[in-house]
Short mmCIF file of C-alpha atoms in Angstrom, two decimals:
data_model
loop_
_atom_site.label_atom_id
_atom_site.label_comp_id
_atom_site.label_asym_id
_atom_site.label_seq_id
_atom_site.Cartn_x
_atom_site.Cartn_y
_atom_site.Cartn_z
CA UNK T 26 110.70 -107.11 12.82
CA UNK T 27 108.48 -104.97 15.09
CA UNK T 28 108.61 -101.21 14.61
CA UNK T 29 107.06 -98.24 16.34
CA UNK T 30 103.74 -96.72 15.31
CA UNK T 31 105.64 -93.74 13.95
CA UNK T 32 107.71 -95.98 11.69
CA UNK T 33 104.57 -97.70 10.41
CA UNK T 34 103.09 -94.26 9.45
CA UNK T 35 106.29 -93.25 7.66
CA UNK T 36 106.31 -96.50 5.65
CA UNK T 37 102.69 -95.95 4.65
CA UNK T 38 103.43 -92.42 3.43
CA UNK T 39 106.43 -93.61 1.40
CA UNK T 40 104.28 -96.29 -0.24
CA UNK T 41 101.75 -93.63 -1.29
CA UNK T 42 104.47 -91.43 -2.82
CA UNK T 43 105.96 -94.35 -4.74
CA UNK T 44 102.58 -95.16 -6.21
CA UNK T 45 102.11 -91.54 -7.37
CA UNK T 46 105.57 -91.43 -8.96
CA UNK T 47 105.26 -94.74 -10.79
CA UNK T 48 103.87 -93.42 -14.09
CA UNK T 49 106.33 -90.49 -14.28
CA UNK T 50 108.99 -92.23 -16.41
CA UNK T 51 112.34 -94.09 -16.41
CA UNK T 52 114.08 -91.72 -13.96
CA UNK T 53 111.50 -92.48 -11.33
CA UNK T 54 111.74 -96.22 -12.00
CA UNK T 55 115.53 -96.09 -11.56
CA UNK T 56 115.13 -94.25 -8.29
CA UNK T 57 112.65 -96.87 -7.12
CA UNK T 58 115.00 -99.70 -7.99
CA UNK T 59 117.88 -98.00 -6.17
CA UNK T 60 115.77 -97.51 -3.06
CA UNK T 61 114.62 -101.13 -3.21
CA UNK T 62 118.17 -102.51 -3.51
CA UNK T 63 119.44 -100.33 -0.66
CA UNK T 64 116.51 -101.35 1.51
CA UNK T 65 117.00 -105.04 0.71
CA UNK T 66 120.72 -104.85 1.54
CA UNK T 67 119.98 -103.14 4.84
CA UNK T 68 117.38 -105.73 5.77
CA UNK T 69 119.80 -108.56 4.91
CA UNK T 70 122.54 -107.00 7.03
CA UNK T 71 120.24 -106.56 10.03
CA UNK T 72 118.95 -110.10 9.62
CA UNK T 73 122.50 -111.49 9.57
CA UNK T 74 123.35 -109.68 12.80
CA UNK T 75 120.18 -110.98 14.41
CA UNK T 76 120.90 -114.55 13.30
CA UNK T 77 124.43 -114.41 14.67
CA UNK T 78 123.14 -113.07 17.99
CA UNK T 79 120.63 -115.91 18.23
CA UNK T 80 123.38 -118.49 17.71
CA UNK T 81 125.74 -116.79 20.16
CA UNK T 82 123.22 -116.19 22.93
CA UNK T 83 120.83 -119.10 22.30
CA UNK T 84 121.38 -120.68 25.76
CA UNK T 85 120.34 -117.36 27.33
CA UNK T 86 117.46 -116.47 25.04
CA UNK T 87 115.95 -119.96 25.00
CA UNK T 88 116.40 -120.59 28.73
CA UNK T 89 113.09 -120.34 30.52
CA UNK T 90 112.45 -121.21 34.16
CA UNK T 91 108.70 -121.69 34.71
CA UNK T 92 107.34 -120.01 37.82
CA UNK T 93 106.14 -122.08 40.77
CA UNK T 94 102.39 -122.70 40.91
CA UNK T 95 100.32 -125.15 42.96
CA UNK T 96 98.35 -125.93 39.79
CA UNK T 97 101.38 -127.79 38.40
CA UNK T 98 100.67 -130.57 40.91
CA UNK T 99 98.08 -132.17 38.61
CA UNK T 100 99.78 -131.32 35.31
CA UNK T 101 100.75 -134.07 32.89
CA UNK T 102 104.20 -132.45 32.70
CA UNK T 103 104.55 -131.76 36.42
CA UNK T 104 106.42 -128.67 37.54
CA UNK T 105 107.35 -126.44 40.45
CA UNK T 106 104.56 -126.29 43.03
CA UNK T 107 106.22 -124.36 45.88
CA UNK T 108 109.20 -122.17 46.73
CA UNK T 109 110.53 -121.74 50.29
CA UNK T 110 113.20 -119.21 51.30
CA UNK T 111 116.08 -120.66 53.35
CA UNK T 112 117.43 -117.54 55.07
CA UNK T 113 119.80 -118.64 57.84
CA UNK T 114 121.04 -122.17 57.02
CA UNK T 115 123.96 -122.55 54.63
CA UNK T 116 123.09 -125.77 52.78
CA UNK T 117 126.44 -126.61 51.21
CA UNK T 118 126.60 -127.35 47.49
CA UNK T 119 127.55 -131.01 48.15
CA UNK T 120 124.85 -131.65 50.77
CA UNK T 121 121.62 -133.52 50.01
CA UNK T 122 118.07 -132.97 51.28
CA UNK T 123 114.97 -135.12 51.65
CA UNK T 124 111.18 -134.86 51.58
CA UNK T 125 108.89 -136.72 53.97
CA UNK T 126 107.01 -139.77 52.70
CA UNK T 127 104.08 -137.74 51.33
CA UNK T 128 106.16 -134.76 50.28
CA UNK T 129 104.67 -132.26 52.74
CA UNK T 130 107.82 -131.76 54.85
CA UNK T 131 111.32 -130.80 53.71
CA UNK T 132 114.35 -131.81 55.79
CA UNK T 133 117.71 -130.13 55.28
CA UNK T 134 120.77 -129.23 57.29
CA UNK T 135 123.93 -127.19 57.38
CA UNK T 136 125.89 -124.56 59.29
CA UNK T 137 124.20 -121.38 60.47
CA UNK T 138 125.12 -118.40 58.32
CA UNK T 139 125.64 -116.33 61.47
CA UNK T 140 127.90 -118.94 63.10
CA UNK T 141 129.35 -121.65 60.86
CA UNK T 142 130.59 -123.63 63.87
CA UNK T 143 126.97 -124.53 64.66
CA UNK T 144 125.29 -127.14 62.43
CA UNK T 145 121.56 -127.87 62.54
CA UNK T 146 118.95 -130.16 61.01
CA UNK T 147 115.64 -128.42 60.24
CA UNK T 148 112.18 -129.39 58.99
CA UNK T 149 109.98 -127.09 56.87
CA UNK T 150 106.27 -127.29 56.17
CA UNK T 151 106.04 -127.05 52.36
CA UNK T 152 102.44 -125.82 52.10
CA UNK T 153 102.82 -123.18 54.80
CA UNK T 154 106.38 -122.27 53.80
CA UNK T 155 107.61 -122.16 57.39
CA UNK T 156 110.12 -123.92 59.61
CA UNK T 157 108.56 -126.36 62.08
CA UNK T 158 111.54 -127.47 64.17
CA UNK T 159 115.29 -127.73 64.22
CA UNK T 160 117.86 -129.66 66.24
CA UNK T 161 121.60 -129.22 66.71
CA UNK T 162 124.05 -131.63 65.09
CA UNK T 163 127.02 -131.24 67.41
CA UNK T 164 130.48 -132.10 66.06
CA UNK T 165 129.01 -132.57 62.60
CA UNK T 166 130.78 -131.52 59.41
CA UNK T 167 129.35 -128.77 57.16
CA UNK T 168 127.95 -131.23 54.60
CA UNK T 169 124.66 -132.61 55.95
CA UNK T 170 123.07 -135.39 53.90
CA UNK T 171 119.62 -136.65 54.78
CA UNK T 172 117.41 -139.68 54.19
CA UNK T 173 114.04 -140.70 55.67
CA UNK T 174 112.56 -144.12 56.45
CA UNK T 175 109.58 -145.40 54.44
CA UNK T 176 107.29 -144.97 57.45
CA UNK T 177 108.52 -141.42 57.96
CA UNK T 178 109.30 -142.00 61.64
CA UNK T 179 113.10 -141.87 61.38
CA UNK T 180 115.75 -139.89 59.54
CA UNK T 181 119.43 -140.53 59.01
CA UNK T 182 121.94 -137.72 58.68
CA UNK T 183 125.54 -138.31 57.68
CA UNK T 184 128.65 -136.19 57.36
CA UNK T 185 132.34 -136.27 58.19
CA UNK T 186 131.66 -137.60 61.69
CA UNK T 187 129.64 -140.62 60.57
CA UNK T 188 125.93 -141.48 60.48
CA UNK T 189 123.26 -140.48 62.99
CA UNK T 190 119.76 -141.93 63.12
CA UNK T 191 117.15 -139.52 64.48
CA UNK T 192 113.55 -139.82 65.62
CA UNK T 193 110.90 -137.84 63.69
CA UNK T 194 109.53 -135.35 64.27
CA UNK T 195 111.92 -133.42 66.47
CA UNK T 196 115.24 -135.04 65.60
CA UNK T 197 115.97 -136.86 68.88
CA UNK T 198 119.11 -139.05 68.45
CA UNK T 199 118.54 -142.82 68.31
CA UNK T 200 121.83 -144.26 67.10
CA UNK T 201 125.26 -143.19 65.87
CA UNK T 202 127.65 -145.01 63.57
CA UNK T 203 131.11 -143.39 63.76
CA UNK T 204 133.14 -142.82 60.63
CA UNK T 205 135.80 -145.37 61.62
CA UNK T 206 133.13 -148.11 61.64
CA UNK T 207 132.63 -147.36 57.95
CA UNK T 208 136.26 -147.84 57.03
CA UNK T 209 136.95 -144.11 57.49
CA UNK T 210 135.08 -143.38 54.30
CA UNK T 211 131.59 -141.96 53.94
CA UNK T 212 129.56 -142.43 50.79
CA UNK T 213 126.98 -140.32 49.04
CA UNK T 214 124.12 -142.56 50.05
CA UNK T 215 122.55 -143.98 53.19
CA UNK T 216 119.21 -145.80 52.94
CA UNK T 217 116.85 -147.43 55.39
CA UNK T 218 115.88 -151.09 55.02
CA UNK T 219 112.30 -151.77 53.94
CA UNK T 220 111.10 -152.36 57.50
CA UNK T 221 113.12 -149.47 58.92
CA UNK T 222 115.10 -151.70 61.27
CA UNK T 223 118.48 -150.94 59.73
CA UNK T 224 120.48 -148.65 57.47
CA UNK T 225 122.51 -149.50 54.39
CA UNK T 226 125.51 -147.66 52.98
CA UNK T 227 128.71 -148.18 51.00
CA UNK T 228 129.70 -148.48 47.36
CA UNK T 229 129.16 -151.56 45.19
CA UNK T 230 132.24 -153.31 46.57
CA UNK T 231 131.67 -152.41 50.25
CA UNK T 232 127.91 -152.42 50.75
CA UNK T 233 127.08 -152.84 54.44
CA UNK T 234 124.01 -152.97 56.70
CA UNK T 235 123.74 -151.80 60.35
CA UNK T 236 120.92 -152.78 62.69
CA UNK T 237 119.44 -149.78 64.51
CA UNK T 238 118.61 -151.65 67.74
CA UNK T 239 122.15 -152.95 68.09
CA UNK T 240 124.51 -150.26 66.83
CA UNK T 241 127.50 -151.95 68.47
CA UNK T 242 127.12 -155.07 66.35
CA UNK T 243 129.37 -155.60 63.37
CA UNK T 244 128.00 -154.66 60.01
CA UNK T 245 126.82 -157.37 57.65
CA UNK T 246 126.80 -157.47 53.83
CA UNK T 247 123.70 -155.90 52.33
CA UNK T 248 121.38 -158.22 50.38
CA UNK T 249 121.55 -158.05 46.60
CA UNK T 250 125.27 -157.28 46.49
CA UNK T 251 126.83 -160.71 46.48
CA UNK T 252 130.17 -160.43 44.74
CA UNK T 253 130.35 -162.04 41.32
CA UNK T 254 133.15 -164.53 40.91
CA UNK T 255 134.29 -163.12 37.58
CA UNK T 256 134.87 -159.50 38.67
CA UNK T 257 134.96 -157.06 41.54
CA UNK T 258 132.12 -154.54 41.33
CA UNK T 259 132.80 -150.83 41.79
CA UNK T 260 130.95 -147.53 41.66
CA UNK T 261 128.58 -145.47 43.80
CA UNK T 262 125.24 -146.90 44.87
CA UNK T 263 121.98 -144.93 45.18
CA UNK T 264 123.51 -141.51 44.57
CA UNK T 265 126.64 -140.45 42.73
CA UNK T 266 128.75 -137.49 41.64
CA UNK T 267 130.72 -139.51 39.08
CA UNK T 268 130.05 -141.08 35.70
CA UNK T 269 127.92 -143.97 36.99
CA UNK T 270 125.33 -144.79 39.61
CA UNK T 271 123.99 -148.20 40.65
CA UNK T 272 120.49 -148.81 42.00
CA UNK T 273 120.22 -149.69 45.69
CA UNK T 274 119.03 -153.21 44.87
CA UNK T 275 122.11 -153.74 42.71
CA UNK T 276 120.12 -154.69 39.62
CA UNK T 277 120.76 -151.75 37.30
CA UNK T 278 123.44 -149.18 36.56
CA UNK T 279 123.20 -145.86 34.71
CA UNK T 280 126.20 -144.38 32.86
CA UNK T 281 126.57 -140.61 32.51
CA UNK T 282 129.14 -139.83 29.79
CA UNK T 283 128.99 -136.05 30.41
CA UNK T 284 129.97 -136.33 34.09
CA UNK T 285 132.77 -134.10 35.31
CA UNK T 286 134.94 -137.04 36.37
CA UNK T 287 134.98 -140.80 36.66
CA UNK T 288 132.92 -141.55 33.56
CA UNK T 289 133.73 -145.08 32.30
CA UNK T 290 132.13 -144.14 28.96
CA UNK T 291 132.70 -140.70 27.41
CA UNK T 292 131.29 -139.32 24.17
CA UNK T 293 133.82 -139.21 21.33
CA UNK T 294 136.57 -140.52 23.61
CA UNK T 295 137.94 -143.96 24.34
CA UNK T 296 138.05 -145.43 27.84
CA UNK T 297 139.46 -148.56 29.47
CA UNK T 298 137.12 -151.50 29.13
CA UNK T 299 138.25 -152.84 32.54
CA UNK T 300 136.69 -149.80 34.24
CA UNK T 301 133.40 -150.36 32.44
CA UNK T 302 133.45 -154.06 33.34
CA UNK T 303 133.79 -153.25 37.05
CA UNK T 304 131.03 -150.65 36.92
CA UNK T 305 128.45 -152.99 35.33
CA UNK T 306 129.59 -156.16 37.09
CA UNK T 307 126.71 -158.12 38.64
CA UNK T 308 123.93 -155.91 37.26
CA UNK T 309 121.07 -156.98 34.99
CA UNK T 310 120.62 -153.79 32.95
CA UNK T 311 122.77 -150.88 31.78
CA UNK T 312 121.60 -147.49 30.50
CA UNK T 313 123.57 -144.66 28.89
CA UNK T 314 122.01 -141.21 29.37
CA UNK T 315 122.73 -137.71 28.06
CA UNK T 316 120.93 -134.43 28.58
CA UNK T 317 117.99 -133.32 26.40
CA UNK T 318 118.40 -131.18 23.24
CA UNK T 319 119.63 -127.68 24.02
CA UNK T 320 121.66 -128.85 27.00
CA UNK T 321 124.54 -130.53 25.21
CA UNK T 322 127.06 -128.09 26.71
CA UNK T 323 126.34 -128.87 30.37
CA UNK T 324 127.92 -131.33 32.80
CA UNK T 325 126.21 -134.11 34.74
CA UNK T 326 126.98 -133.17 38.35
CA UNK T 327 124.88 -135.58 40.40
CA UNK T 328 122.44 -138.47 40.04
CA UNK T 329 120.01 -139.92 42.58
CA UNK T 330 117.76 -142.97 42.48
CA UNK T 331 114.36 -142.64 44.15
CA UNK T 332 113.83 -144.71 47.35
CA UNK T 333 112.18 -147.56 45.43
CA UNK T 334 114.66 -147.46 42.52
CA UNK T 335 111.89 -146.66 40.05
CA UNK T 336 113.02 -143.16 39.08
CA UNK T 337 116.29 -141.33 38.60
CA UNK T 338 117.02 -137.60 38.90
CA UNK T 339 120.09 -136.19 37.15
CA UNK T 340 121.41 -132.70 37.83
CA UNK T 341 123.06 -131.04 34.82
CA UNK T 342 124.79 -127.67 35.23
CA UNK T 343 126.62 -125.11 33.13
CA UNK T 344 127.05 -121.38 32.70
CA UNK T 345 125.41 -118.86 30.40
CA UNK T 346 127.43 -116.45 28.25
CA UNK T 347 127.43 -113.86 31.04
CA UNK T 348 128.82 -116.34 33.60
CA UNK T 349 125.59 -117.07 35.47
CA UNK T 350 124.78 -120.64 36.51
CA UNK T 351 121.96 -122.57 34.90
CA UNK T 352 120.76 -126.00 36.03
CA UNK T 353 118.58 -128.72 34.56
CA UNK T 354 117.06 -131.56 36.60
CA UNK T 355 116.19 -134.43 34.28
CA UNK T 356 113.78 -137.07 35.62
CA UNK T 357 113.90 -140.56 34.12
CA UNK T 358 111.85 -143.71 34.53
CA UNK T 359 114.50 -146.02 35.98
CA UNK T 360 112.71 -149.20 34.99
CA UNK T 361 112.97 -150.92 31.61
CA UNK T 362 112.18 -147.96 29.32
CA UNK T 363 114.37 -145.29 31.00
CA UNK T 364 112.17 -142.71 29.27
CA UNK T 365 112.29 -139.03 30.20
CA UNK T 366 109.38 -138.13 32.49
CA UNK T 367 110.12 -134.44 33.01
CA UNK T 368 112.86 -131.81 32.78
CA UNK T 369 113.02 -128.78 35.05
CA UNK T 370 115.24 -125.81 34.04
CA UNK T 371 116.44 -123.72 36.98
CA UNK T 372 118.26 -120.40 37.13
CA UNK T 373 121.17 -120.63 39.54
CA UNK T 374 123.24 -123.42 41.05
CA UNK T 375 121.78 -126.59 42.61
CA UNK T 376 124.79 -128.91 42.87
CA UNK T 377 123.97 -132.12 44.76
CA UNK T 378 121.17 -130.54 46.80
CA UNK T 379 118.17 -132.61 45.72
CA UNK T 380 115.90 -135.04 47.57
CA UNK T 381 113.00 -137.41 46.83
CA UNK T 382 109.74 -138.19 48.57
CA UNK T 383 109.16 -141.87 49.31
CA UNK T 384 106.69 -142.33 46.43
CA UNK T 385 108.94 -140.42 43.99
CA UNK T 386 106.10 -138.08 43.02
CA UNK T 387 107.87 -135.07 44.49
CA UNK T 388 111.44 -133.80 44.37
CA UNK T 389 113.06 -130.95 46.30
CA UNK T 390 115.96 -128.87 44.98
CA UNK T 391 117.93 -126.20 46.84
CA UNK T 392 118.89 -123.36 44.52
CA UNK T 393 121.40 -120.52 45.08
CA UNK T 394 121.14 -117.39 42.94
CA UNK T 395 122.36 -113.84 43.47
CA UNK T 396 123.46 -114.62 47.02
CA UNK T 397 120.07 -115.99 48.10
CA UNK T 398 118.96 -119.59 48.72
CA UNK T 399 115.52 -121.12 48.32
CA UNK T 400 113.98 -124.58 48.11
CA UNK T 401 111.98 -125.51 45.03
CA UNK T 402 109.46 -128.36 45.30
CA UNK T 403 108.50 -130.19 42.09
CA UNK T 404 105.59 -132.47 41.29
CA UNK T 405 106.55 -135.30 38.94
CA UNK T 406 104.01 -136.94 36.62
#
């Protein structure tokens, strides 16, 4: 236990006195033993208090958010490489964001803090930490979710009013798919086809594709989601806020037993097998994931497959003993091994506000803490 320099001097003087008194007789020996026992008891008591404090406040004391540094880009562990303040756009906690194909541009949207009736889509230069352009999203709900085509020439934004495809850069409208064309239900994920000629959306049971050049045409079933004869598939595709998420090619599903709701498999609890059967129906692989050691008390809020289905980001969140939010973004290899590639602890609340680059080597996260919002950009090994 560290002590002051004054305390160290006092202990040294006491040691010298004890050594001088040692030959004096039995009275001195008894005094020494008494002092030793009292000192030992005091040390034990202090140690017990310290141990209890460590157990009680371990999530706070052990929580460490590494600072952002460009040098993390080439690290074997990856890490935060940039931080951008987001001063005037209220990116809602259930919105999603997206990085450009090479990770150098961040796209996000939401209402203006000064006037929540106005919703915008904005692009930020990551290296220069500045906004490059913004465009209005008229008659758009507060939740703005974004995706980008593989070529980086188009973006899709979706909210309560439906889906809008926009030209990049600049955000000029190309196509709109109204909400009623989607069965009056919007999903957490919209993705571009490989060649960028269409968009795909819907859950596992209602996966649909829309051609960009002919928005008026009826939607067609998306490839890879042919319904199995033995069961009716269910669950979110691409991104999810429930206990499961299916890859966009329909081949794999990941189960999150610590999700806040909708988990078909929960730790130490039984669940209906029929729900699990529908979640995994038609897939070729199933994985069950929990947070890393030290994060057993947090909830899985959101999960997102990378554009090529090769990686998965899971957002875990909980509160410290003083009521502050803490977040962990866990990155997994979504192929056969499902090994952990990196874990990024974050002070504050992230919610669903994450977004991949096309090559899955970068991930953006919007973090709110102490009334301020910033964007953190991570390099992933």
